[in-house]
Amino acid sequence: MSNAVQDERCEECGSRIVIGLGCDCPPDGRVPTTRPASQVREEWRRFPADTILISPTQYAHRSGCPHLTEELVKPPRWGWIPDPAPGLWDRLGISHPAAATQGNTSRRAIKRCPDCEAALS
C-alpha cells in the first residue's frame, strides 16, 4: 500500500485540489473563465509574456500559447523574438514577416496563431 498523496484535480477548472482549501473555482460556484495567472507563469518560465515564438510552419505564437508547451520551443526547430518592436504582432503577415532574433534565426512568421490572437483580444 502506497503512502503517496493522489493528485486530485477539480473537474470544473482543472486546478489541483488542496486538502482543506479547495480549488481555484470562484466561491459562488461559477465556473472560472480563465486559468489563474499563477498557473500560466509556472508553465512558461523561459519566455516573457510578450515574446513572439516562431514555429517551423511560419506561425507566430505567444508565450503561454494554450496548445504548446515550453519544452517544445527550442532550436533548431523554433526561433523567437524576446523583445518585439511595439505593434509587430499586429503588423505580422505575408507582406510583413517577423524574423526570429534568437533560437533558429532563419525562422520567419507570416501568420498569427488563432488561439494566441483570441487570448490577446
PDB file of N, CA, C and O in Angstrom, residues 52-53 55 58-62 64-68 78 89 92 109-120:
ATOM      1  N   ILE A  52       7.480  36.639 -29.029  1.00  0.00           N
ATOM      2  CA  ILE A  52       6.863  36.026 -30.196  1.00  0.00           C
ATOM      3  C   ILE A  52       7.671  34.777 -30.526  1.00  0.00           C
ATOM      4  O   ILE A  52       8.879  34.846 -30.747  1.00  0.00           O
ATOM      5  N   LEU A  53       6.991  33.639 -30.530  1.00  0.00           N
ATOM      6  CA  LEU A  53       7.608  32.348 -30.825  1.00  0.00           C
ATOM      7  C   LEU A  53       7.293  32.002 -32.270  1.00  0.00           C
ATOM      8  O   LEU A  53       6.149  32.152 -32.714  1.00  0.00           O
ATOM      9  N   SER A  55       7.231  29.163 -35.214  1.00  0.00           N
ATOM     10  CA  SER A  55       7.233  27.719 -35.467  1.00  0.00           C
ATOM     11  C   SER A  55       7.834  27.391 -36.833  1.00  0.00           C
ATOM     12  O   SER A  55       7.957  28.270 -37.693  1.00  0.00           O
ATOM     13  N   GLN A  58       5.794  28.572 -39.919  1.00  0.00           N
ATOM     14  CA  GLN A  58       5.703  30.019 -40.117  1.00  0.00           C
ATOM     15  C   GLN A  58       4.575  30.676 -39.330  1.00  0.00           C
ATOM     16  O   GLN A  58       4.140  31.768 -39.658  1.00  0.00           O
ATOM     17  N   TYR A  59       4.122  30.003 -38.288  1.00  0.00           N
ATOM     18  CA  TYR A  59       3.129  30.598 -37.390  1.00  0.00           C
ATOM     19  C   TYR A  59       3.842  31.307 -36.248  1.00  0.00           C
ATOM     20  O   TYR A  59       4.843  30.821 -35.725  1.00  0.00           O
ATOM     21  N   ALA A  60       3.287  32.447 -35.853  1.00  0.00           N
ATOM     22  CA  ALA A  60       3.755  33.176 -34.678  1.00  0.00           C
ATOM     23  C   ALA A  60       2.833  32.817 -33.518  1.00  0.00           C
ATOM     24  O   ALA A  60       1.611  32.781 -33.661  1.00  0.00           O
ATOM     25  N   HIS A  61       3.423  32.507 -32.390  1.00  0.00           N
ATOM     26  CA  HIS A  61       2.692  32.188 -31.163  1.00  0.00           C
ATOM     27  C   HIS A  61       3.188  33.132 -30.076  1.00  0.00           C
ATOM     28  O   HIS A  61       4.235  33.752 -30.210  1.00  0.00           O
ATOM     29  N   ARG A  62       2.445  33.217 -28.983  1.00  0.00           N
ATOM     30  CA  ARG A  62       2.878  33.992 -27.817  1.00  0.00           C
ATOM     31  C   ARG A  62       3.228  33.035 -26.695  1.00  0.00           C
ATOM     32  O   ARG A  62       2.692  31.925 -26.623  1.00  0.00           O
ATOM     33  N   GLY A  64       2.966  31.093 -23.544  1.00  0.00           N
ATOM     34  CA  GLY A  64       1.753  30.680 -22.859  1.00  0.00           C
ATOM     35  C   GLY A  64       0.681  30.159 -23.792  1.00  0.00           C
ATOM     36  O   GLY A  64      -0.430  29.873 -23.364  1.00  0.00           O
ATOM     37  N   CYS A  65       0.988  30.016 -25.083  1.00  0.00           N
ATOM     38  CA  CYS A  65       0.016  29.515 -26.061  1.00  0.00           C
ATOM     39  C   CYS A  65      -0.636  28.246 -25.510  1.00  0.00           C
ATOM     40  O   CYS A  65       0.063  27.338 -25.067  1.00  0.00           O
ATOM     41  N   PRO A  66      -1.978  28.165 -25.545  1.00  0.00           N
ATOM     42  CA  PRO A  66      -2.666  27.034 -24.924  1.00  0.00           C
ATOM     43  C   PRO A  66      -2.407  25.673 -25.563  1.00  0.00           C
ATOM     44  O   PRO A  66      -2.592  24.659 -24.918  1.00  0.00           O
ATOM     45  N   HIS A  67      -1.960  25.625 -26.819  1.00  0.00           N
ATOM     46  CA  HIS A  67      -1.719  24.310 -27.407  1.00  0.00           C
ATOM     47  C   HIS A  67      -0.239  23.961 -27.555  1.00  0.00           C
ATOM     48  O   HIS A  67       0.116  23.012 -28.240  1.00  0.00           O
ATOM     49  N   LEU A  68       0.635  24.714 -26.882  1.00  0.00           N
ATOM     50  CA  LEU A  68       2.063  24.427 -26.872  1.00  0.00           C
ATOM     51  C   LEU A  68       2.544  24.204 -25.448  1.00  0.00           C
ATOM     52  O   LEU A  68       1.912  24.657 -24.500  1.00  0.00           O
ATOM     53  N   TRP A  78      12.600  25.876 -33.641  1.00  0.00           N
ATOM     54  CA  TRP A  78      11.903  27.125 -33.319  1.00  0.00           C
ATOM     55  C   TRP A  78      12.862  28.308 -33.258  1.00  0.00           C
ATOM     56  O   TRP A  78      14.029  28.175 -32.918  1.00  0.00           O
ATOM     57  N   TRP A  89       3.349  42.282 -33.553  1.00  0.00           N
ATOM     58  CA  TRP A  89       2.346  41.212 -33.592  1.00  0.00           C
ATOM     59  C   TRP A  89       1.180  41.591 -34.519  1.00  0.00           C
ATOM     60  O   TRP A  89       0.738  40.801 -35.331  1.00  0.00           O
ATOM     61  N   LEU A  92       2.186  41.695 -38.354  1.00  0.00           N
ATOM     62  CA  LEU A  92       2.693  40.439 -38.882  1.00  0.00           C
ATOM     63  C   LEU A  92       1.798  39.872 -39.987  1.00  0.00           C
ATOM     64  O   LEU A  92       0.583  39.835 -39.843  1.00  0.00           O
ATOM     65  N   ALA A 109       7.903  34.312 -39.435  1.00  0.00           N
ATOM     66  CA  ALA A 109       6.475  34.081 -39.216  1.00  0.00           C
ATOM     67  C   ALA A 109       5.687  35.000 -40.142  1.00  0.00           C
ATOM     68  O   ALA A 109       5.992  36.185 -40.268  1.00  0.00           O
ATOM     69  N   ILE A 110       4.659  34.417 -40.776  1.00  0.00           N
ATOM     70  CA  ILE A 110       3.804  35.211 -41.660  1.00  0.00           C
ATOM     71  C   ILE A 110       2.327  35.110 -41.260  1.00  0.00           C
ATOM     72  O   ILE A 110       1.473  35.727 -41.866  1.00  0.00           O
ATOM     73  N   LYS A 111       2.025  34.308 -40.241  1.00  0.00           N
ATOM     74  CA  LYS A 111       0.643  34.139 -39.765  1.00  0.00           C
ATOM     75  C   LYS A 111       0.642  34.079 -38.247  1.00  0.00           C
ATOM     76  O   LYS A 111       1.613  33.638 -37.645  1.00  0.00           O
ATOM     77  N   ARG A 112      -0.448  34.524 -37.659  1.00  0.00           N
ATOM     78  CA  ARG A 112      -0.600  34.504 -36.195  1.00  0.00           C
ATOM     79  C   ARG A 112      -1.433  33.300 -35.772  1.00  0.00           C
ATOM     80  O   ARG A 112      -2.424  32.956 -36.421  1.00  0.00           O
ATOM     81  N   CYS A 113      -1.050  32.678 -34.685  1.00  0.00           N
ATOM     82  CA  CYS A 113      -1.815  31.572 -34.116  1.00  0.00           C
ATOM     83  C   CYS A 113      -3.191  32.090 -33.710  1.00  0.00           C
ATOM     84  O   CYS A 113      -3.292  33.083 -32.967  1.00  0.00           O
ATOM     85  N   PRO A 114      -4.280  31.457 -34.164  1.00  0.00           N
ATOM     86  CA  PRO A 114      -5.624  31.925 -33.823  1.00  0.00           C
ATOM     87  C   PRO A 114      -5.905  31.861 -32.308  1.00  0.00           C
ATOM     88  O   PRO A 114      -6.594  32.729 -31.789  1.00  0.00           O
ATOM     89  N   ASP A 115      -5.358  30.863 -31.619  1.00  0.00           N
ATOM     90  CA  ASP A 115      -5.562  30.768 -30.168  1.00  0.00           C
ATOM     91  C   ASP A 115      -4.884  31.919 -29.432  1.00  0.00           C
ATOM     92  O   ASP A 115      -5.445  32.499 -28.507  1.00  0.00           O
ATOM     93  N   CYS A 116      -3.676  32.237 -29.854  1.00  0.00           N
ATOM     94  CA  CYS A 116      -2.963  33.362 -29.232  1.00  0.00           C
ATOM     95  C   CYS A 116      -3.664  34.673 -29.552  1.00  0.00           C
ATOM     96  O   CYS A 116      -3.790  35.552 -28.695  1.00  0.00           O
ATOM     97  N   GLU A 117      -4.133  34.809 -30.779  1.00  0.00           N
ATOM     98  CA  GLU A 117      -4.844  36.021 -31.215  1.00  0.00           C
ATOM     99  C   GLU A 117      -6.091  36.225 -30.353  1.00  0.00           C
ATOM    100  O   GLU A 117      -6.367  37.326 -29.883  1.00  0.00           O
ATOM    101  N   ALA A 118      -6.839  35.136 -30.129  1.00  0.00           N
ATOM    102  CA  ALA A 118      -8.065  35.212 -29.318  1.00  0.00           C
ATOM    103  C   ALA A 118      -7.748  35.575 -27.873  1.00  0.00           C
ATOM    104  O   ALA A 118      -8.471  36.349 -27.244  1.00  0.00           O
ATOM    105  N   ALA A 119      -6.641  35.054 -27.355  1.00  0.00           N
ATOM    106  CA  ALA A 119      -6.261  35.341 -25.971  1.00  0.00           C
ATOM    107  C   ALA A 119      -5.868  36.801 -25.775  1.00  0.00           C
ATOM    108  O   ALA A 119      -6.018  37.355 -24.692  1.00  0.00           O
ATOM    109  N   LEU A 120      -5.366  37.440 -26.841  1.00  0.00           N
ATOM    110  CA  LEU A 120      -4.940  38.835 -26.757  1.00  0.00           C
ATOM    111  C   LEU A 120      -6.080  39.824 -26.929  1.00  0.00           C
ATOM    112  O   LEU A 120      -5.942  40.992 -26.618  1.00  0.00           O
TER     113      LEU A 120
END
